Coordinates of C-alpha atoms and ligand atoms in Angstrom, one line a residue:
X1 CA 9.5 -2.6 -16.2
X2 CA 12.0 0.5 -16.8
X3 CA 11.7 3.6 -14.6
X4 CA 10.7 5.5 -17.8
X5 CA 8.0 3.3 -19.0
X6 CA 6.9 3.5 -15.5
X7 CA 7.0 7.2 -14.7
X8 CA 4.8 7.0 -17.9
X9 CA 2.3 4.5 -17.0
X10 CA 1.4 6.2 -13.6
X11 CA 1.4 10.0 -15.6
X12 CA -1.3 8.2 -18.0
X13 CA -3.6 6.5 -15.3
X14 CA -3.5 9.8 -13.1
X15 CA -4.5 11.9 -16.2
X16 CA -7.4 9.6 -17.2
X17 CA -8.2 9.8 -13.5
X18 CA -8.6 13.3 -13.7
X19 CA -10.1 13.1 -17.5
X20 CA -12.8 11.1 -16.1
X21 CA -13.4 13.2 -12.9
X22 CA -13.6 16.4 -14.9
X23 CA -16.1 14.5 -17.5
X24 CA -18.5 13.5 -14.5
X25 CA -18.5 16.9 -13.2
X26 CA -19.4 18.5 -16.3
X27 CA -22.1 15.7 -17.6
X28 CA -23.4 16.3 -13.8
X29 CA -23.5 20.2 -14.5
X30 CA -25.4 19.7 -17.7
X31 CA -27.6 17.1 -16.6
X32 CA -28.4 19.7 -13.4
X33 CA -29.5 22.9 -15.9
X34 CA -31.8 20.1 -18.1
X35 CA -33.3 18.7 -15.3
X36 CA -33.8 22.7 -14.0
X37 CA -35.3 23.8 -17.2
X38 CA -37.7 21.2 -17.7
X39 CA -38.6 21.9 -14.0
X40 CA -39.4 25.4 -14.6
X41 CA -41.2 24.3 -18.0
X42 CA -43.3 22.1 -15.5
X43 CA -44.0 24.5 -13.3
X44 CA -45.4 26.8 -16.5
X45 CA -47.7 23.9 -17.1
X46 CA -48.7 23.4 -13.6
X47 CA -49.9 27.1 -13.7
X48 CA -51.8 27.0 -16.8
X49 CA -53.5 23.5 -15.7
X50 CA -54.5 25.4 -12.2
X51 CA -55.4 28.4 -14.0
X52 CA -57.6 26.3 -16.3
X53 CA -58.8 24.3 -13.4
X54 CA -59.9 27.4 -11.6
X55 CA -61.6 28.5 -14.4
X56 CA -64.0 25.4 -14.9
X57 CA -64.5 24.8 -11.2
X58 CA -65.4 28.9 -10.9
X59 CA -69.0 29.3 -10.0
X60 CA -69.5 32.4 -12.1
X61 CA -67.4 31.1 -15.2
X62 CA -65.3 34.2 -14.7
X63 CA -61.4 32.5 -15.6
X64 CA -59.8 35.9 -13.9
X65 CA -58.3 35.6 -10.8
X66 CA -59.0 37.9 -8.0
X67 CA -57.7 38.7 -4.9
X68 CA -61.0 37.6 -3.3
X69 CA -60.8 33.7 -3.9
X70 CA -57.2 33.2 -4.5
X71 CA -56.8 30.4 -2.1
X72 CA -58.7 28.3 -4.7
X73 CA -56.1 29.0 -7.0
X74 CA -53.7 28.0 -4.1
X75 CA -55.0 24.9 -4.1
X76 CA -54.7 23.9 -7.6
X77 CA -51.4 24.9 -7.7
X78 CA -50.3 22.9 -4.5
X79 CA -51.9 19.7 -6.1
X80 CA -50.1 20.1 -9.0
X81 CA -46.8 20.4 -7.7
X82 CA -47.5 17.3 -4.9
X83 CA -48.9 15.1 -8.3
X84 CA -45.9 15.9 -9.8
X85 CA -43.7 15.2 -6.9
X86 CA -41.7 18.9 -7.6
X87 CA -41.6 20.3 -4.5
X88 CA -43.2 20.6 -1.2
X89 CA -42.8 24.0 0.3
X90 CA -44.0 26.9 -2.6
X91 CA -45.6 30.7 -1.7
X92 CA -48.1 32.8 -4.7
X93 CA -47.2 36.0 -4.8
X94 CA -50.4 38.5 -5.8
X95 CA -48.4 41.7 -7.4
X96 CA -51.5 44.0 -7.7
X97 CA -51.7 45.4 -11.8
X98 CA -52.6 48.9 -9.9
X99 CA -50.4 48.5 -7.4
X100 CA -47.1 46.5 -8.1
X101 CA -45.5 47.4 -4.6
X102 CA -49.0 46.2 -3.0
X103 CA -47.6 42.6 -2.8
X104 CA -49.4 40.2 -0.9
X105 CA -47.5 37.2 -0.2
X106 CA -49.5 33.4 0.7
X107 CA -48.0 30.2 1.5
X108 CA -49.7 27.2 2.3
X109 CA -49.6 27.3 6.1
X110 CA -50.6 30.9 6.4
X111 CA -53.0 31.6 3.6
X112 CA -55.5 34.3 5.2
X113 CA -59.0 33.6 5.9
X114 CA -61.0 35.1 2.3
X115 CA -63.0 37.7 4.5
X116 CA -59.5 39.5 5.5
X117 CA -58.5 39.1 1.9
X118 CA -61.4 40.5 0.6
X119 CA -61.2 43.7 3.4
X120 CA -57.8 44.3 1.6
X121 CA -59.4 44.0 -1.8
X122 CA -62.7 44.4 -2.2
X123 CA -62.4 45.8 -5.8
X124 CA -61.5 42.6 -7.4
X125 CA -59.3 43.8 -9.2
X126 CA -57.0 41.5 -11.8
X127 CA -54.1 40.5 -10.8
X128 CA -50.7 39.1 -11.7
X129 CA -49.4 36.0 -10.3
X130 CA -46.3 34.4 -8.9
X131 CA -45.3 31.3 -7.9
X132 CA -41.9 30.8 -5.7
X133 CA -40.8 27.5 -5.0
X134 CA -38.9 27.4 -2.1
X135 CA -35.0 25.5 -2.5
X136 CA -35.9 24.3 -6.1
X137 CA -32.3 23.0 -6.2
X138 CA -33.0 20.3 -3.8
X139 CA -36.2 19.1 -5.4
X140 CA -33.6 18.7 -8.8
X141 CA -30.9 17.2 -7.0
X142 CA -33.3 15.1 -5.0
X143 CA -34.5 13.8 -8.6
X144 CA -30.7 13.5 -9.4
X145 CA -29.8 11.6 -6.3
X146 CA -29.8 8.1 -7.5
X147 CA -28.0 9.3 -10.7
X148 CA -25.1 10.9 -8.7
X149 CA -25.0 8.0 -5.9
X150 CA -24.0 5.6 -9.1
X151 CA -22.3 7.7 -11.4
X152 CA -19.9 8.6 -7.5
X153 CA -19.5 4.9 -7.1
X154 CA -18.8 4.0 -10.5
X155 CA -16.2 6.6 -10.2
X156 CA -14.7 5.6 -6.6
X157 CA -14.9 1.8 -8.1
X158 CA -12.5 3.4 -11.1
X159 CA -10.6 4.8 -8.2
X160 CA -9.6 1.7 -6.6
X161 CA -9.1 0.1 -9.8
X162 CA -6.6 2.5 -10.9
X163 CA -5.1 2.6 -7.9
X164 CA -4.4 -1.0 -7.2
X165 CA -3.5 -1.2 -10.6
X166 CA -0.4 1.6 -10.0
X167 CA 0.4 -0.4 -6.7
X168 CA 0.8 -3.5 -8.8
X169 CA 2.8 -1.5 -11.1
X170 CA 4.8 -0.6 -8.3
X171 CA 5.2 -3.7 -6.8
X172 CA 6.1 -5.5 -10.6
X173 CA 9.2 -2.2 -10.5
X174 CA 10.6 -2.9 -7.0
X175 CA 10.4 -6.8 -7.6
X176 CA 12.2 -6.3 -10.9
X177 CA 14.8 -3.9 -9.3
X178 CA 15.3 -6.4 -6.7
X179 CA 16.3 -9.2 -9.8
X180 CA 18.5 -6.6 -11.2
X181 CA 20.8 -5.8 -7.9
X182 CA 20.6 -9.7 -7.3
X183 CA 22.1 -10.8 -11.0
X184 CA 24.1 -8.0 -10.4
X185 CA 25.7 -9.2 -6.9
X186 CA 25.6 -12.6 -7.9
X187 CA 28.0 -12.2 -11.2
X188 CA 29.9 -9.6 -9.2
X189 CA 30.4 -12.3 -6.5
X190 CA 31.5 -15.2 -8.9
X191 CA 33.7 -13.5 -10.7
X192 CA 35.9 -12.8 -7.9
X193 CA 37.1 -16.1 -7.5
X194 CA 36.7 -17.0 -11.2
X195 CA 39.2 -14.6 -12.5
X196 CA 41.1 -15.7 -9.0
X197 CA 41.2 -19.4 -9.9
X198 CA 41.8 -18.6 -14.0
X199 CA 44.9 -16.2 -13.1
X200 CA 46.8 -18.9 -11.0
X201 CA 45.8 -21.5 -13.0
X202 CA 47.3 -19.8 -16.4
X203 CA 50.3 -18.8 -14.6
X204 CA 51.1 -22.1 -13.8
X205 CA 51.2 -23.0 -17.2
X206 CA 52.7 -20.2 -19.3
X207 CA 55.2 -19.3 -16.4
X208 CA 58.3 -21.9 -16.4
X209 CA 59.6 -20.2 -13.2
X210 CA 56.2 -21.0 -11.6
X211 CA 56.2 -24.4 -12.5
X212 CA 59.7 -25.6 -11.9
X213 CA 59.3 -24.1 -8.6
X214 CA 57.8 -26.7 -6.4
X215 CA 57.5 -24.4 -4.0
X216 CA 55.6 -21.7 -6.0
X217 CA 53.6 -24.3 -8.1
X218 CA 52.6 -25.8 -4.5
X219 CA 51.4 -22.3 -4.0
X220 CA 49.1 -20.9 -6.6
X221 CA 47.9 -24.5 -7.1
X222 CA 46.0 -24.1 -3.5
X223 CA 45.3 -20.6 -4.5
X224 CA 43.5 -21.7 -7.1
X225 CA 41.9 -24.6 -4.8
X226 CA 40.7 -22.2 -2.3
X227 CA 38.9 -19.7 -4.4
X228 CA 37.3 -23.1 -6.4
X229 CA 35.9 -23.5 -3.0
X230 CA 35.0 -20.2 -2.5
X231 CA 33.1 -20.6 -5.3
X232 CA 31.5 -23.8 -4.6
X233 CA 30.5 -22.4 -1.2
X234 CA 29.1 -19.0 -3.0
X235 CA 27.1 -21.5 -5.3
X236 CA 25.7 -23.6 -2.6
X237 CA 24.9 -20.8 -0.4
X238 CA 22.5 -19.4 -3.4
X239 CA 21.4 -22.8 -4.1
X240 CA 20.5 -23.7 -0.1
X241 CA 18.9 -20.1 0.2
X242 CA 17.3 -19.1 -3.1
X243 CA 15.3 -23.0 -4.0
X244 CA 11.8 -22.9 -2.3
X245 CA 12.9 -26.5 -1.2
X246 CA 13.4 -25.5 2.8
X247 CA 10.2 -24.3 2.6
X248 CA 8.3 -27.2 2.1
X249 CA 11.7 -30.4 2.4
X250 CA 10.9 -32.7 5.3
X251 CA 12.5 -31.5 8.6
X252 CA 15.2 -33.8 10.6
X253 CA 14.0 -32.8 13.8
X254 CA 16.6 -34.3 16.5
X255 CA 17.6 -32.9 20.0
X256 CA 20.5 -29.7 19.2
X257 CA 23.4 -28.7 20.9
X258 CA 23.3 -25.0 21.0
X259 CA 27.0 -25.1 22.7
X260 CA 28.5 -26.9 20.1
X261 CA 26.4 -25.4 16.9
X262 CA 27.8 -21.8 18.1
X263 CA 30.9 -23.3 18.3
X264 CA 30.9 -25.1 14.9
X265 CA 29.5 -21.7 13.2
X266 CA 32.2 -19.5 14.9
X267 CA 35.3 -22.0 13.8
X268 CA 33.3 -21.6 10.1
X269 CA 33.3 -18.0 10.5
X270 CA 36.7 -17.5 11.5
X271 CA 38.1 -18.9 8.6
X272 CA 36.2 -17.3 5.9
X273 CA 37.0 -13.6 7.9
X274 CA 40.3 -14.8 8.7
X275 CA 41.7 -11.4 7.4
X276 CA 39.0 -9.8 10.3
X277 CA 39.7 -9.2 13.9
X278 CA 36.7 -10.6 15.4
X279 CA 36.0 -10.6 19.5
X280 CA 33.7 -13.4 20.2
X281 CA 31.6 -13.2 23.7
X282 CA 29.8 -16.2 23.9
X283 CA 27.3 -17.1 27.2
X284 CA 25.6 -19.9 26.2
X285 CA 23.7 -21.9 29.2
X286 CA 24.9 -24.8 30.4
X287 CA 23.4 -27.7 28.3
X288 CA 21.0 -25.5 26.5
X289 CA 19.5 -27.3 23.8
X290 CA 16.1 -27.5 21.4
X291 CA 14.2 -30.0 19.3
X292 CA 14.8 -28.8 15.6
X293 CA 16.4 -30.0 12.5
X294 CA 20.0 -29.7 13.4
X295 CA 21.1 -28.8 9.5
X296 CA 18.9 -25.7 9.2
X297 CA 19.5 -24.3 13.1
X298 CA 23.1 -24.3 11.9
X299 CA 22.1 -22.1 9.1
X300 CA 20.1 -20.1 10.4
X301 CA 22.7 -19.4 13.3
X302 CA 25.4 -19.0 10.4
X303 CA 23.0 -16.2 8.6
X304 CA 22.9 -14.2 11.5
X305 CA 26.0 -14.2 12.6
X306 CA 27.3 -14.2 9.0
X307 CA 25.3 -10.7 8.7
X308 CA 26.7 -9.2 12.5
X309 CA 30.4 -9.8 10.9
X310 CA 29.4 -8.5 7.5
X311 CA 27.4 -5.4 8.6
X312 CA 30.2 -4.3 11.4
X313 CA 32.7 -2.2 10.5
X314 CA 37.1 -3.0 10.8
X315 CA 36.7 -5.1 14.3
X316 CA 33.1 -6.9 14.8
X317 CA 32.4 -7.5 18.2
X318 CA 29.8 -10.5 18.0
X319 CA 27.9 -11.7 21.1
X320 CA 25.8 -14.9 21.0
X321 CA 24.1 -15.8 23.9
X322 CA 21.7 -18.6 24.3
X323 CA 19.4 -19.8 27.2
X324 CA 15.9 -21.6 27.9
X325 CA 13.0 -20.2 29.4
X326 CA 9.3 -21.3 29.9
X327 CA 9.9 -23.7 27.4
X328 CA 11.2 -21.7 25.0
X329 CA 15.1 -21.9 23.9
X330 CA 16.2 -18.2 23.1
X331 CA 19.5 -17.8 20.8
X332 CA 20.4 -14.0 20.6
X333 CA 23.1 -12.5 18.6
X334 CA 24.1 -9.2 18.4
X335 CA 26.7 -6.8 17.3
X336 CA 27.9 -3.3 17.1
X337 CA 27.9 -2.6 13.6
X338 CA 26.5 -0.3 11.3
X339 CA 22.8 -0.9 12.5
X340 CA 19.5 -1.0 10.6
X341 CA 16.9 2.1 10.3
X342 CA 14.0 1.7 11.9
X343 CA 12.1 1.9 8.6
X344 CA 13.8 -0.7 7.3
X345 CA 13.6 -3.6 9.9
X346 CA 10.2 -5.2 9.3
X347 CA 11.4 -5.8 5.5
X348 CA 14.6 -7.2 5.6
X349 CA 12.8 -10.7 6.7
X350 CA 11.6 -10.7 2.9
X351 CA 13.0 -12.5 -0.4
X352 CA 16.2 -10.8 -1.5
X353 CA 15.3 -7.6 0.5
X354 CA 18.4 -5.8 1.2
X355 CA 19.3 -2.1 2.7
X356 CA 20.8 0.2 0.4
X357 CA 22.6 3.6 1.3
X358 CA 22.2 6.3 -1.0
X359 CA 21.7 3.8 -3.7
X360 CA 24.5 1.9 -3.1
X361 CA 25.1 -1.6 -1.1
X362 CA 27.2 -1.5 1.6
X363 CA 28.2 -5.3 1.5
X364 CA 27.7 -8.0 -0.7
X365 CA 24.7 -10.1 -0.5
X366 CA 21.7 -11.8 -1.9
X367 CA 19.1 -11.1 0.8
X368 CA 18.2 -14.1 1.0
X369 CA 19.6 -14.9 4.5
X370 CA 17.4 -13.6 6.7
X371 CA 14.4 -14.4 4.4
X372 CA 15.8 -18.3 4.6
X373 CA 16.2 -17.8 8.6
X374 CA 12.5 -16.7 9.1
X375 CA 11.3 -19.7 7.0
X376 CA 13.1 -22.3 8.7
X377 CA 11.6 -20.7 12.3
X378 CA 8.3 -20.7 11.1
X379 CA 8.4 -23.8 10.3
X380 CA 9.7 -25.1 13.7
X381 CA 7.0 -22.6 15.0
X382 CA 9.1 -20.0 16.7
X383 CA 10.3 -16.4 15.6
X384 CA 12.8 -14.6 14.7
X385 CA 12.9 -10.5 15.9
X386 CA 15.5 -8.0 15.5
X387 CA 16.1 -4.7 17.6
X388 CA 18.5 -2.3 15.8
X389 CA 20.0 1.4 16.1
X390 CA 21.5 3.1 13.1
X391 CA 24.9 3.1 13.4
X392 CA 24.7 1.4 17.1
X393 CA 24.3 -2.2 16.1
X394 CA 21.7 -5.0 16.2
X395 CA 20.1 -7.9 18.2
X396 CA 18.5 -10.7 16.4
X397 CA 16.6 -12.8 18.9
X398 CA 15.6 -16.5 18.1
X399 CA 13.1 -18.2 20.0
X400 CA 12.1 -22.0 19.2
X401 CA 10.2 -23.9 21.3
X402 CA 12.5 -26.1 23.4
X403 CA 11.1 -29.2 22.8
X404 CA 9.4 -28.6 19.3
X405 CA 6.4 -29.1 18.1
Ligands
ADP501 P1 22.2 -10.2 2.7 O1 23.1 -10.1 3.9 O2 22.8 -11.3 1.8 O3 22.0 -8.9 2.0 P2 20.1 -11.0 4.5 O4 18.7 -11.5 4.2 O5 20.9 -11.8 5.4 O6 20.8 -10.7 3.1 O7 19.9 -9.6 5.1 C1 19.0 -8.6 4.6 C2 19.5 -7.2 4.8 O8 19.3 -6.9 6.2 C3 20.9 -7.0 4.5 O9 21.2 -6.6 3.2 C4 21.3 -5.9 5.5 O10 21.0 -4.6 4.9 C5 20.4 -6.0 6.6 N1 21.0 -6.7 7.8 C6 20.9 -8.0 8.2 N2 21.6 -8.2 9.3 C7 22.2 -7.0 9.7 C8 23.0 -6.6 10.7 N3 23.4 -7.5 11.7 N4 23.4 -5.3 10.8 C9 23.0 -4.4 9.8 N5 22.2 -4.8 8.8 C10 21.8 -6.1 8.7

């Protein structure tokens, strides 16, 4: 996926994110005021069905309320609101007609006995009526609460939809990056010793002092051999590393030489950096050894030292050491290159994973070394573990059990 259609893609899921938070909120508003207007029109009926109640149970027919028998009143009210499951806690305010600052306020648990009630009032006199419910809000949200717990899980399950969607997103960018910089490397890589191979091979036949030259002829022909197998090597090297065969291709597991693989693998190395200045300190124990398949071990070996060479600047130091230890063999090779940051060490195990600077690569490569190495250990059930300081160097420690598994 490009970077632009990308940058678009996330823009457009975290704006219909918002989109539909916003939307939830205000439906939620709305939904809030209905649900408070219909209380308060059930609380007008509530009143006119105690009112009317009052009037029919009243012993003297008289519908007015007076202060005298107000708890009556209370009463109705109270059953109303329980029947219709509005609220629990309410007070009825008396504001006297003759008096409005005369306000007598009742609640349920401290409605006055009708004598003192009557000592205040004994005129009877009409009165107007309020009713205060006490936190209506929680009574409405408490009818709301089912509605909100759904529509705020609908909305977190939206959440984590959206969100593993972008991290797929992300994932399907980095992985395609990744094939990029490797198509990139690999063409770069081949072409070297292509154009190499091509050059010396056309000199040789449009230039007559090249060819009547036995000494010159004898000359680009094995340039022309060696970068051929350069390039056969580069081709094999992808092929080994980048097939999924090692993976699952049956393992020739025979007793190893750990002496003489190091020693095979530095000879290797030393002639394909034989323009480098390398210092080789090698301790290896005497007859250390493991049960693994001998092929692999080599290349595994190869990768990492291949990488302590690469990743060291003018003059790599290498120092493989190798030893075995409660029946475990340990191969550790280190160097004092350019180091890895600290961020960056768990990942360089994975498929074509490589460190950039700035966004540049420092060396060439596939990053498939390392990802080969830590396949082949697993599957001889060891590990493979590196300790690194930026711009210090590395150690990558190998540990296989000594006599397999
Ligand atoms: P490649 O070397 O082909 O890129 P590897 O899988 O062998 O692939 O290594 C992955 C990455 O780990 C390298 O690109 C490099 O950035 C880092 N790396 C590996 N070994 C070393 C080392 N000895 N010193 C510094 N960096 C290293």
């Amino acid at each position: 996926m490009r970077e632009q259609s990308f940058k678009i893609v996330s823009l457009l899921v975290v704006l219909a994110l918002a989109l539909l938070v916003a939307v939830e909120a205000m439906w939620s508003v709305r939904t809030y005021r209905n649900m408070r207007n219909s209380y308060e029109q059930q609380i007008c009926s509530i009143l006119e069905e105690a009112t009317w109640k009052y009037a029919t149970n009243s012993m003297n027919g008289d519908a007015a309320i007076n202060i005298g028998n107000i708890s009556r009143f209370h009463t109705f009210v109270g059953e109303g609101l329980r029947t219709s499951g509005l609220a629990t806690d309410f007070r009825v305010e008396v504001l006297s007609t003759t008096n409005a600052d005369d306000i007598m306020i009742m609640s349920m648990g401290e409605l006055p006995a009708n004598e003192d009630i009557i000592s205040v009032d004994k005129r009877l006199t009409p009165l107007i009526l309020r009713l205060k419910v006490t936190d209506p809000h929680s009574a409405i949200l408490g009818n709301m609460k089912r509605m909100i717990i759904m529509q705020g899980l609908s909305v977190l399950l939206l959440i984590i939809a959206f969100s593993y969607l972008l991290h797929t997103l992300f994932r399907a960018k980095e992985v395609d990056r990744i094939r990029r910089d490797l198509t990139h490397n690999i063409t770069h890589e081949l072409k070297t010793p292509i154009a190499a191979a091509q050059a010396a091979t056309e000199a040789l036949l449009t230039m007559p002092n090249i060819t009547n030259d036995p000494i010159a002829r004898n000359e680009y022909i094995n340039i022309s051999l060696s970068e051929l197998r350069r390039l056969s090597g580069m081709v094999e090297e992808i092929l080994r590393t980048s097939t999924e065969e090692f993976t699952t291709a049956e393992l020739h597991i025979e007793e190893c030489d750990i002496r003489s693989i190091v020693s095979d693998v530095r000879s290797s190395l030393n002639l394909r950096y034989s323009t480098r200045e390398i210092t080789w300190n090698i301790n290896i124990e005497e007859s250390c050894a493991v049960v693994a398949d001998g092929f692999h071990l080599r290349g595994i070996i190869s990768a990492v030292v291949d990488n302590a060479i690469k990743y060291s600047e003018d003059r790599p130091m290498i120092t493989i050491g190798a030893m075995t230890r409660s029946g475990y063999t340990y191969i550790i090779i280190e160097d004092q290159g350019i180091g890895i940051p600290d961020s960056e060490q768990k990942r360089i195990f994975d498929k074509f994973y490589r460190v950039t600077k700035g966004d540049k690569y420092t060396t060439s490569g596939y990053g498939l070394g390392l990802f080969y190495a830590q396949s082949i250990v697993g599957r001889h059930h060891g590990s493979i573990t590196v300790e690194s300081t930026l711009g210090k160097g590395s150690r990558f420690t190998i540990k296989l059990p000594r006599y397999g598994r």
